[in-house]
mmCIF file of C-alpha atoms in Angstrom:
data_model
loop_
_atom_site.group_PDB
_atom_site.id
_atom_site.type_symbol
_atom_site.label_atom_id
_atom_site.label_comp_id
_atom_site.label_asym_id
_atom_site.label_seq_id
_atom_site.Cartn_x
_atom_site.Cartn_y
_atom_site.Cartn_z
ATOM 1 C CA MET J 1 69.489 102.276 112.267
ATOM 2 C CA PRO J 2 69.067 105.626 114.041
ATOM 3 C CA SER J 3 65.846 107.593 113.778
ATOM 4 C CA THR J 4 65.886 110.242 111.099
ATOM 5 C CA PRO J 5 67.075 112.858 110.578
ATOM 6 C CA TYR J 6 70.754 112.043 110.956
ATOM 7 C CA TYR J 7 74.032 112.780 109.237
ATOM 8 C CA LEU J 8 75.727 109.553 108.195
ATOM 9 C CA ILE J 9 79.499 109.685 107.731
ATOM 10 C CA ASP J 10 80.733 106.710 105.714
ATOM 11 C CA LYS J 11 84.302 105.968 106.777
ATOM 12 C CA SER J 12 85.005 103.937 103.635
ATOM 13 C CA ALA J 13 84.026 106.887 101.445
ATOM 14 C CA LEU J 14 85.984 109.252 103.667
ATOM 15 C CA LEU J 15 89.008 106.997 103.357
ATOM 16 C CA ARG J 16 89.014 107.373 99.571
ATOM 17 C CA ASN J 17 89.542 111.117 99.961
ATOM 18 C CA LEU J 18 92.160 110.618 102.635
ATOM 19 C CA GLN J 19 94.139 108.253 100.433
ATOM 20 C CA VAL J 20 94.241 110.917 97.721
ATOM 21 C CA ILE J 21 95.418 113.419 100.312
ATOM 22 C CA ASP J 22 98.138 111.040 101.424
ATOM 23 C CA TYR J 23 99.214 110.553 97.798
ATOM 24 C CA ILE J 24 99.611 114.326 97.480
ATOM 25 C CA ARG J 25 101.623 114.472 100.702
ATOM 26 C CA GLN J 26 103.953 111.721 99.539
ATOM 27 C CA HIS J 27 104.435 112.975 95.973
ATOM 28 C CA SER J 28 104.524 116.745 96.493
ATOM 29 C CA GLY J 29 106.092 117.179 99.929
ATOM 30 C CA ALA J 30 103.191 119.402 100.959
ATOM 31 C CA LYS J 31 101.661 119.135 104.397
ATOM 32 C CA VAL J 32 97.876 118.959 104.563
ATOM 33 C CA LEU J 33 95.701 120.454 107.298
ATOM 34 C CA LEU J 34 91.981 119.925 107.811
ATOM 35 C CA ALA J 35 89.991 123.189 107.659
ATOM 36 C CA LEU J 36 87.758 122.956 110.711
ATOM 37 C CA LYS J 37 85.492 125.743 109.420
ATOM 38 C CA CYS J 38 84.165 123.172 106.949
ATOM 39 C CA PHE J 39 84.205 119.946 108.930
ATOM 40 C CA ALA J 40 84.853 119.514 112.641
ATOM 41 C CA THR J 41 83.197 116.210 113.537
ATOM 42 C CA TRP J 42 85.915 114.953 115.814
ATOM 43 C CA SER J 43 84.504 111.445 116.116
ATOM 44 C CA VAL J 44 86.276 110.549 112.851
ATOM 45 C CA PHE J 45 89.514 112.367 113.593
ATOM 46 C CA ASP J 46 91.038 109.018 114.616
ATOM 47 C CA LEU J 47 90.951 108.055 110.930
ATOM 48 C CA MET J 48 91.721 111.465 109.466
ATOM 49 C CA ARG J 49 94.833 112.115 111.528
ATOM 50 C CA GLN J 50 96.485 109.062 109.960
ATOM 51 C CA TYR J 51 96.429 110.798 106.569
ATOM 52 C CA MET J 52 96.663 114.501 107.445
ATOM 53 C CA ASP J 53 99.175 116.654 109.303
ATOM 54 C CA GLY J 54 96.884 118.667 111.553
ATOM 55 C CA THR J 55 94.228 121.362 111.468
ATOM 56 C CA THR J 56 93.725 124.992 110.624
ATOM 57 C CA SER J 57 91.168 127.226 112.255
ATOM 58 C CA SER J 58 89.223 130.468 112.121
ATOM 59 C CA SER J 59 88.592 131.093 115.821
ATOM 60 C CA LEU J 60 89.752 130.355 119.354
ATOM 61 C CA TYR J 61 87.292 127.489 119.732
ATOM 62 C CA GLU J 62 88.447 125.842 116.516
ATOM 63 C CA VAL J 63 92.072 126.216 117.583
ATOM 64 C CA LYS J 64 91.320 124.458 120.847
ATOM 65 C CA LEU J 65 89.293 121.737 119.150
ATOM 66 C CA GLY J 66 92.116 121.020 116.700
ATOM 67 C CA TYR J 67 94.730 120.987 119.445
ATOM 68 C CA GLN J 68 92.736 118.796 121.802
ATOM 69 C CA LYS J 69 90.977 116.406 119.416
ATOM 70 C CA PHE J 70 93.131 116.127 116.275
ATOM 71 C CA GLY J 71 96.732 116.804 117.262
ATOM 72 C CA GLY J 72 99.555 117.194 114.806
ATOM 73 C CA GLU J 73 100.154 120.767 113.716
ATOM 74 C CA THR J 74 97.573 123.302 114.844
ATOM 75 C CA HIS J 75 97.461 126.515 112.822
ATOM 76 C CA ALA J 76 95.563 129.468 114.243
ATOM 77 C CA TYR J 77 93.998 132.093 111.995
ATOM 78 C CA SER J 78 91.216 134.588 112.518
ATOM 79 C CA VAL J 79 89.945 137.596 110.641
ATOM 80 C CA ALA J 80 90.506 139.410 113.940
ATOM 81 C CA PHE J 81 91.772 138.137 117.283
ATOM 82 C CA ALA J 82 90.495 139.849 120.440
ATOM 83 C CA ASP J 83 92.735 141.015 123.275
ATOM 84 C CA HIS J 84 91.128 138.656 125.767
ATOM 85 C CA GLU J 85 91.716 135.536 123.638
ATOM 86 C CA ILE J 86 95.167 135.989 122.104
ATOM 87 C CA ASP J 87 97.093 134.313 124.941
ATOM 88 C CA GLU J 88 94.840 131.249 124.870
ATOM 89 C CA VAL J 89 95.096 131.040 121.070
ATOM 90 C CA ILE J 90 98.891 131.048 121.239
ATOM 91 C CA ALA J 91 98.891 128.451 124.021
ATOM 92 C CA ASN J 92 96.972 126.051 121.766
ATOM 93 C CA CYS J 93 98.679 126.497 118.395
ATOM 94 C CA ASP J 94 101.902 125.736 116.554
ATOM 95 C CA LYS J 95 101.632 128.661 114.127
ATOM 96 C CA ILE J 96 99.580 131.840 114.292
ATOM 97 C CA ILE J 97 98.518 133.664 111.129
ATOM 98 C CA PHE J 98 97.298 137.237 111.306
ATOM 99 C CA ASN J 99 94.819 138.707 108.843
ATOM 100 C CA SER J 100 96.292 142.210 108.760
ATOM 101 C CA ILE J 101 99.494 144.092 109.451
ATOM 102 C CA SER J 102 97.581 145.921 112.158
ATOM 103 C CA GLN J 103 96.876 142.644 114.009
ATOM 104 C CA LEU J 104 100.415 141.433 113.335
ATOM 105 C CA THR J 105 101.924 144.581 114.837
ATOM 106 C CA ARG J 106 99.584 144.442 117.797
ATOM 107 C CA PHE J 107 100.038 140.793 118.752
ATOM 108 C CA ALA J 108 103.322 139.502 117.276
ATOM 109 C CA SER J 109 105.246 140.147 120.472
ATOM 110 C CA ALA J 110 102.761 138.007 122.425
ATOM 111 C CA ALA J 111 103.517 135.069 120.138
ATOM 112 C CA GLY J 112 106.967 134.560 121.636
ATOM 113 C CA ASP J 113 108.613 131.608 119.877
ATOM 114 C CA THR J 114 105.440 130.600 118.003
ATOM 115 C CA PRO J 115 105.972 131.008 114.241
ATOM 116 C CA VAL J 116 104.046 133.942 112.825
ATOM 117 C CA GLY J 117 102.335 134.299 109.465
ATOM 118 C CA LEU J 118 100.280 136.848 107.566
ATOM 119 C CA ARG J 119 97.343 136.355 105.231
ATOM 120 C CA VAL J 120 98.102 137.676 101.766
ATOM 121 C CA ASN J 121 95.318 138.633 99.362
ATOM 122 C CA PRO J 122 96.577 138.609 95.753
ATOM 123 C CA GLY J 123 93.432 140.360 94.552
ATOM 124 C CA VAL J 124 92.524 137.540 92.170
ATOM 125 C CA SER J 125 90.559 134.360 92.759
ATOM 126 C CA CYS J 126 88.351 131.800 91.055
ATOM 127 C CA ALA J 127 85.357 132.151 93.355
ATOM 128 C CA GLY J 128 82.059 131.773 91.539
ATOM 129 C CA PHE J 129 80.111 133.523 94.286
ATOM 130 C CA ASP J 130 80.674 137.138 95.298
ATOM 131 C CA LEU J 131 79.703 136.158 98.834
ATOM 132 C CA ALA J 132 82.726 133.823 99.071
ATOM 133 C CA ASP J 133 85.171 135.791 96.930
ATOM 134 C CA PRO J 134 88.185 136.910 98.994
ATOM 135 C CA ALA J 135 89.189 139.206 96.137
ATOM 136 C CA ARG J 136 85.865 141.065 96.066
ATOM 137 C CA GLN J 137 85.831 144.857 96.242
ATOM 138 C CA TYR J 138 86.546 146.204 99.748
ATOM 139 C CA SER J 139 87.721 142.762 100.905
ATOM 140 C CA ARG J 140 88.959 142.667 104.483
ATOM 141 C CA LEU J 141 90.653 139.306 104.000
ATOM 142 C CA GLY J 142 94.408 139.754 104.021
ATOM 143 C CA GLU J 143 97.045 142.228 102.898
ATOM 144 C CA SER J 144 97.611 142.881 99.200
ATOM 145 C CA ASP J 145 100.340 145.527 98.860
ATOM 146 C CA PRO J 146 103.779 143.867 98.414
ATOM 147 C CA ALA J 147 105.545 146.973 99.736
ATOM 148 C CA ARG J 148 103.550 146.920 102.963
ATOM 149 C CA ILE J 149 104.241 143.213 103.420
ATOM 150 C CA LEU J 150 107.964 143.746 102.795
ATOM 151 C CA SER J 151 107.960 146.352 105.564
ATOM 152 C CA VAL J 152 107.076 143.674 108.142
ATOM 153 C CA LEU J 153 109.017 140.814 106.581
ATOM 154 C CA ASP J 154 111.325 140.617 109.605
ATOM 155 C CA LYS J 155 108.337 139.565 111.716
ATOM 156 C CA LEU J 156 107.143 136.806 109.357
ATOM 157 C CA ASP J 157 107.919 133.113 109.113
ATOM 158 C CA GLY J 158 105.280 132.433 106.478
ATOM 159 C CA ILE J 159 102.175 133.544 104.642
ATOM 160 C CA MET J 160 98.746 132.090 103.947
ATOM 161 C CA ILE J 161 96.964 132.625 100.625
ATOM 162 C CA HIS J 162 93.358 131.589 100.145
ATOM 163 C CA ASN J 163 92.123 132.436 96.650
ATOM 164 C CA ASN J 164 90.774 129.122 95.397
ATOM 165 C CA CYS J 165 87.096 128.273 95.850
ATOM 166 C CA GLU J 166 85.626 125.028 94.510
ATOM 167 C CA ASN J 167 88.433 125.164 91.949
ATOM 168 C CA GLY J 168 88.501 121.889 90.041
ATOM 169 C CA ASP J 169 90.514 123.358 87.163
ATOM 170 C CA PHE J 170 94.234 122.649 87.561
ATOM 171 C CA ALA J 171 95.106 125.154 84.831
ATOM 172 C CA ARG J 172 93.312 127.887 86.767
ATOM 173 C CA PHE J 173 95.107 126.881 89.965
ATOM 174 C CA ASP J 174 98.405 127.114 88.102
ATOM 175 C CA GLN J 175 97.491 130.562 86.766
ATOM 176 C CA LEU J 176 96.594 131.849 90.230
ATOM 177 C CA LEU J 177 99.820 130.524 91.726
ATOM 178 C CA THR J 178 101.851 132.035 88.880
ATOM 179 C CA GLN J 179 100.206 135.379 89.596
ATOM 180 C CA VAL J 180 101.261 135.061 93.234
ATOM 181 C CA GLU J 181 104.838 134.402 92.137
ATOM 182 C CA GLN J 182 104.828 137.444 89.876
ATOM 183 C CA ASP J 183 103.394 139.803 92.477
ATOM 184 C CA TYR J 184 105.173 138.542 95.578
ATOM 185 C CA GLY J 185 108.422 137.194 94.142
ATOM 186 C CA ALA J 186 110.474 139.489 96.356
ATOM 187 C CA ILE J 187 108.791 138.105 99.476
ATOM 188 C CA LEU J 188 108.618 134.346 98.870
ATOM 189 C CA PRO J 189 112.388 133.561 99.118
ATOM 190 C CA HIS J 190 112.497 135.010 102.645
ATOM 191 C CA LEU J 191 109.812 132.719 104.058
ATOM 192 C CA LYS J 192 109.943 129.297 105.700
ATOM 193 C CA TRP J 193 106.426 128.200 104.715
ATOM 194 C CA VAL J 194 103.545 129.131 102.470
ATOM 195 C CA SER J 195 99.979 127.908 102.911
ATOM 196 C CA LEU J 196 97.937 127.840 99.724
ATOM 197 C CA GLY J 197 94.676 127.498 101.635
ATOM 198 C CA GLY J 198 91.729 125.368 100.639
ATOM 199 C CA GLY J 199 89.126 125.253 97.892
ATOM 200 C CA ILE J 200 91.208 123.111 95.516
ATOM 201 C CA SER J 201 89.083 120.179 94.358
ATOM 202 C CA PHE J 202 91.905 117.675 94.119
ATOM 203 C CA THR J 203 89.770 114.752 95.303
ATOM 204 C CA ALA J 204 87.362 115.215 92.403
ATOM 205 C CA GLN J 205 87.281 112.433 89.836
ATOM 206 C CA ASP J 206 89.954 112.734 87.119
ATOM 207 C CA TYR J 207 91.783 115.627 88.788
ATOM 208 C CA PRO J 208 95.380 115.645 87.409
ATOM 209 C CA LEU J 209 97.101 114.711 90.655
ATOM 210 C CA ASP J 210 100.575 114.186 89.251
ATOM 211 C CA ALA J 211 100.640 117.577 87.536
ATOM 212 C CA PHE J 212 99.338 119.148 90.755
ATOM 213 C CA CYS J 213 102.031 117.454 92.841
ATOM 214 C CA GLU J 214 104.750 118.503 90.397
ATOM 215 C CA ARG J 215 103.576 122.141 90.550
ATOM 216 C CA LEU J 216 103.642 122.111 94.340
ATOM 217 C CA ARG J 217 107.049 120.450 94.369
ATOM 218 C CA GLN J 218 108.448 122.995 91.927
ATOM 219 C CA PHE J 219 107.078 125.906 93.962
ATOM 220 C CA ALA J 220 108.521 124.548 97.208
ATOM 221 C CA LYS J 221 111.926 123.909 95.640
ATOM 222 C CA GLN J 222 112.192 127.280 93.926
ATOM 223 C CA TYR J 223 111.467 129.303 97.059
ATOM 224 C CA LYS J 224 112.782 126.795 99.622
ATOM 225 C CA VAL J 225 109.508 126.773 101.557
ATOM 226 C CA GLN J 226 107.295 124.172 103.148
ATOM 227 C CA VAL J 227 103.969 124.190 101.329
ATOM 228 C CA TYR J 228 100.712 123.666 103.227
ATOM 229 C CA LEU J 229 97.260 122.872 101.858
ATOM 230 C CA GLU J 230 94.071 123.412 103.878
ATOM 231 C CA PRO J 231 91.271 121.302 102.390
ATOM 232 C CA GLY J 232 87.797 121.248 103.830
ATOM 233 C CA GLU J 233 85.299 120.142 101.212
ATOM 234 C CA ALA J 234 87.954 118.124 99.363
ATOM 235 C CA ALA J 235 88.646 116.080 102.493
ATOM 236 C CA VAL J 236 85.016 115.034 103.012
ATOM 237 C CA ARG J 237 83.667 115.025 99.437
ATOM 238 C CA HIS J 238 80.886 112.437 98.917
ATOM 239 C CA SER J 239 81.534 110.927 102.352
ATOM 240 C CA THR J 240 78.344 111.985 104.134
ATOM 241 C CA THR J 241 74.606 111.905 103.587
ATOM 242 C CA LEU J 242 71.729 113.473 105.455
ATOM 243 C CA GLN J 243 69.218 110.689 106.055
ATOM 244 C CA VAL J 244 65.626 111.918 106.172
ATOM 245 C CA SER J 245 62.134 110.441 106.133
ATOM 246 C CA VAL J 246 59.100 111.465 104.092
ATOM 247 C CA LEU J 247 56.401 112.993 106.309
ATOM 248 C CA ASP J 248 53.913 114.042 103.671
ATOM 249 C CA ILE J 249 53.425 114.294 99.917
ATOM 250 C CA VAL J 250 51.699 117.364 98.503
ATOM 251 C CA VAL J 251 50.813 118.051 94.882
ATOM 252 C CA ASN J 252 51.101 121.583 93.520
ATOM 253 C CA GLU J 253 51.923 121.216 89.821
ATOM 254 C CA LYS J 254 54.777 118.987 91.012
ATOM 255 C CA GLN J 255 54.984 116.162 93.537
ATOM 256 C CA LEU J 256 56.354 117.689 96.734
ATOM 257 C CA ALA J 257 57.848 115.318 99.301
ATOM 258 C CA ILE J 258 58.090 116.963 102.715
ATOM 259 C CA VAL J 259 60.807 115.457 104.920
ATOM 260 C CA ASP J 260 61.745 115.679 108.591
ATOM 261 C CA SER J 261 64.687 118.012 108.045
ATOM 262 C CA SER J 262 65.445 121.483 106.695
ATOM 263 C CA THR J 263 67.907 123.251 104.443
ATOM 264 C CA GLU J 264 67.878 126.342 106.638
ATOM 265 C CA ALA J 265 68.657 124.373 109.773
ATOM 266 C CA HIS J 266 70.690 121.418 108.507
ATOM 267 C CA MET J 267 72.229 122.244 105.096
ATOM 268 C CA LEU J 268 72.350 126.017 105.229
ATOM 269 C CA ASP J 269 74.777 126.523 102.327
ATOM 270 C CA LEU J 270 72.091 125.324 99.916
ATOM 271 C CA LEU J 271 70.162 128.477 100.729
ATOM 272 C CA ILE J 272 73.131 130.798 101.026
ATOM 273 C CA TYR J 273 74.466 129.896 97.600
ATOM 274 C CA ARG J 274 71.105 129.001 96.018
ATOM 275 C CA GLU J 275 72.223 125.478 95.215
ATOM 276 C CA THR J 276 70.515 122.118 95.401
ATOM 277 C CA ALA J 277 71.654 118.822 96.898
ATOM 278 C CA PRO J 278 71.740 115.526 95.010
ATOM 279 C CA VAL J 279 68.615 113.488 95.804
ATOM 280 C CA GLY J 280 67.090 110.367 94.281
ATOM 281 C CA GLN J 281 68.545 108.313 91.481
ATOM 282 C CA ASP J 282 69.884 109.348 88.085
ATOM 283 C CA THR J 283 67.005 107.535 86.426
ATOM 284 C CA GLY J 284 63.455 106.793 87.427
ATOM 285 C CA GLU J 285 59.947 107.558 86.278
ATOM 286 C CA HIS J 286 58.814 109.307 89.450
ATOM 287 C CA ALA J 287 59.956 112.896 89.978
ATOM 288 C CA TYR J 288 59.719 114.740 93.306
ATOM 289 C CA MET J 289 60.794 118.028 94.753
ATOM 290 C CA VAL J 290 62.200 117.219 98.202
ATOM 291 C CA CYS J 291 61.242 119.943 100.676
ATOM 292 C CA GLY J 292 62.084 120.732 104.281
ATOM 293 C CA LYS J 293 59.537 121.012 107.064
ATOM 294 C CA THR J 294 60.158 124.564 108.267
ATOM 295 C CA CYS J 295 57.923 127.554 107.574
ATOM 296 C CA LEU J 296 60.470 128.990 105.129
ATOM 297 C CA ALA J 297 58.847 128.907 101.687
ATOM 298 C CA GLY J 298 62.138 128.222 99.911
ATOM 299 C CA ASP J 299 63.140 125.334 102.190
ATOM 300 C CA ILE J 300 63.891 122.972 99.297
ATOM 301 C CA PHE J 301 66.698 120.406 99.086
ATOM 302 C CA GLY J 302 66.349 119.749 95.374
ATOM 303 C CA GLU J 303 64.579 117.669 92.779
ATOM 304 C CA GLY J 304 65.211 114.018 92.040
ATOM 305 C CA ARG J 305 63.847 111.004 90.272
ATOM 306 C CA PHE J 306 62.962 107.749 91.964
ATOM 307 C CA THR J 307 62.374 104.247 90.620
ATOM 308 C CA ARG J 308 59.093 103.906 92.509
ATOM 309 C CA PRO J 309 56.544 106.317 93.989
ATOM 310 C CA LEU J 310 57.566 107.693 97.369
ATOM 311 C CA GLN J 311 55.442 106.735 100.339
ATOM 312 C CA ILE J 312 55.081 108.385 103.723
ATOM 313 C CA GLY J 313 57.748 106.873 105.954
ATOM 314 C CA ASP J 314 60.243 106.219 103.141
ATOM 315 C CA GLN J 315 63.817 107.195 103.911
ATOM 316 C CA ILE J 316 65.778 109.387 101.501
ATOM 317 C CA ALA J 317 69.526 110.014 101.435
ATOM 318 C CA ILE J 318 70.500 113.600 100.632
ATOM 319 C CA GLY J 319 74.033 113.721 99.255
ATOM 320 C CA ASP J 320 77.077 115.943 99.803
ATOM 321 C CA ALA J 321 76.128 116.582 103.418
ATOM 322 C CA GLY J 322 79.631 116.583 104.892
ATOM 323 C CA GLY J 323 81.073 120.050 104.338
ATOM 324 C CA TYR J 324 79.645 123.196 105.913
ATOM 325 C CA THR J 325 76.656 121.360 107.385
ATOM 326 C CA MET J 326 77.308 120.004 110.867
ATOM 327 C CA VAL J 327 79.366 123.112 111.685
ATOM 328 C CA LYS J 328 76.414 125.333 110.670
ATOM 329 C CA LYS J 329 73.392 123.410 111.942
ATOM 330 C CA ASN J 330 70.955 125.437 114.024
ATOM 331 C CA TRP J 331 67.639 125.293 115.832
ATOM 332 C CA PHE J 332 65.492 127.277 113.373
ATOM 333 C CA ASN J 333 61.783 126.579 113.982
ATOM 334 C CA GLY J 334 62.852 124.404 116.906
ATOM 335 C CA ILE J 335 62.909 121.351 114.653
ATOM 336 C CA HIS J 336 64.822 118.291 115.779
ATOM 337 C CA MET J 337 68.524 118.544 115.075
ATOM 338 C CA PRO J 338 69.949 115.556 113.182
ATOM 339 C CA SER J 339 71.965 113.015 115.087
ATOM 340 C CA ILE J 340 75.487 112.310 113.874
ATOM 341 C CA ALA J 341 76.223 108.701 112.980
ATOM 342 C CA VAL J 342 79.293 106.939 111.621
ATOM 343 C CA LYS J 343 79.293 103.947 109.300
ATOM 344 C CA ASP J 344 82.429 101.988 110.098
ATOM 345 C CA GLU J 345 84.422 100.119 107.497
ATOM 346 C CA ASP J 346 82.765 96.845 108.519
ATOM 347 C CA GLY J 347 79.367 98.304 107.603
ATOM 348 C CA SER J 348 78.095 98.793 111.156
ATOM 349 C CA VAL J 349 76.466 102.117 112.039
ATOM 350 C CA ARG J 350 76.825 103.827 115.395
ATOM 351 C CA VAL J 351 75.391 107.092 116.678
ATOM 352 C CA VAL J 352 78.133 109.340 118.040
ATOM 353 C CA ARG J 353 75.956 112.322 118.969
ATOM 354 C CA ASP J 354 72.276 112.764 119.602
ATOM 355 C CA PHE J 355 70.355 115.945 120.359
ATOM 356 C CA SER J 356 67.314 116.549 122.531
ATOM 357 C CA PHE J 357 64.839 119.165 123.670
ATOM 358 C CA ASP J 358 67.248 119.981 126.511
ATOM 359 C CA ASP J 359 69.925 120.904 123.958
ATOM 360 C CA TYR J 360 67.454 123.251 122.277
ATOM 361 C CA VAL J 361 66.516 124.866 125.582
ATOM 362 C CA ASN J 362 70.139 125.190 126.684
ATOM 363 C CA SER J 363 71.095 126.898 123.418
ATOM 364 C CA LEU J 364 68.774 129.741 124.398
ATOM 365 C CA SER J 365 68.169 131.652 127.610
#
């Protein structure tokens, strides 16, 4: 096994999500694109491309990564494209989606024959965090006014809507989509495709897949559009762990297990959204708070119970380490960056990327 810390992607677990995605493709007619902003570990794209239609991006580099490493359809989106990058973006994508009418007007002519889309912001969402809410006050994410969108309809092939966020409630998804139909009903029949974005937790246990597929099918049929979905977290749910080792155990009212990793550097969203990761077992007599090794006082992965007392050198698996982790890892405190390893379907583990002091030095100047 590799030395800790390392991210471990379990292909068998990943496959379970991909099979659900393929079921949705087959039963709804929707096309499904991997959101690279969430997960971009291209070493497992060989498996993922068998069950998905391509990638969607948020920057020039993600566009190029999707085009070069994943294939299929490559959708390009950015909150704002720069003059110096627009030609390269278009050269590497199959569709380009602009965030604003201003960007659309500025760059649509450069797109040539590449299909053009616009991000639409319906002004409603299910986001539980203001930080991630595209419908928050003063949002810069997309155009909301139907009249303004109608004024540029001749330039559009499709639209992208992203107003779901960790939405595991099908009824809420249905409500949000119905609101889109009510507000933009004059626009939808004139389009060739509509992307409903990501954030829909359709790989969660007991999600009503058949009802979801029927709703997508009905929407596509009514407006004669190709529907796209852009999962990130849903594609990699429960597929990856962060493997760490206990370096020390400190007692301060609670048992504190200090490990050779960090939330700030290796699972940053835990801090951003003030969440905790699953650690330990559901049962066990021995409770520990699992803490990172940086100088940040709040560098805490979470609390868990274990069946036996932890010892220095014990390895712990920190769960849900697939989405928004490897794409956000950093060199805070100069601590060792986790390797990336893949567990193949035969159970063998191989390291696909390792990091060194030279990588740390070269990331600076």
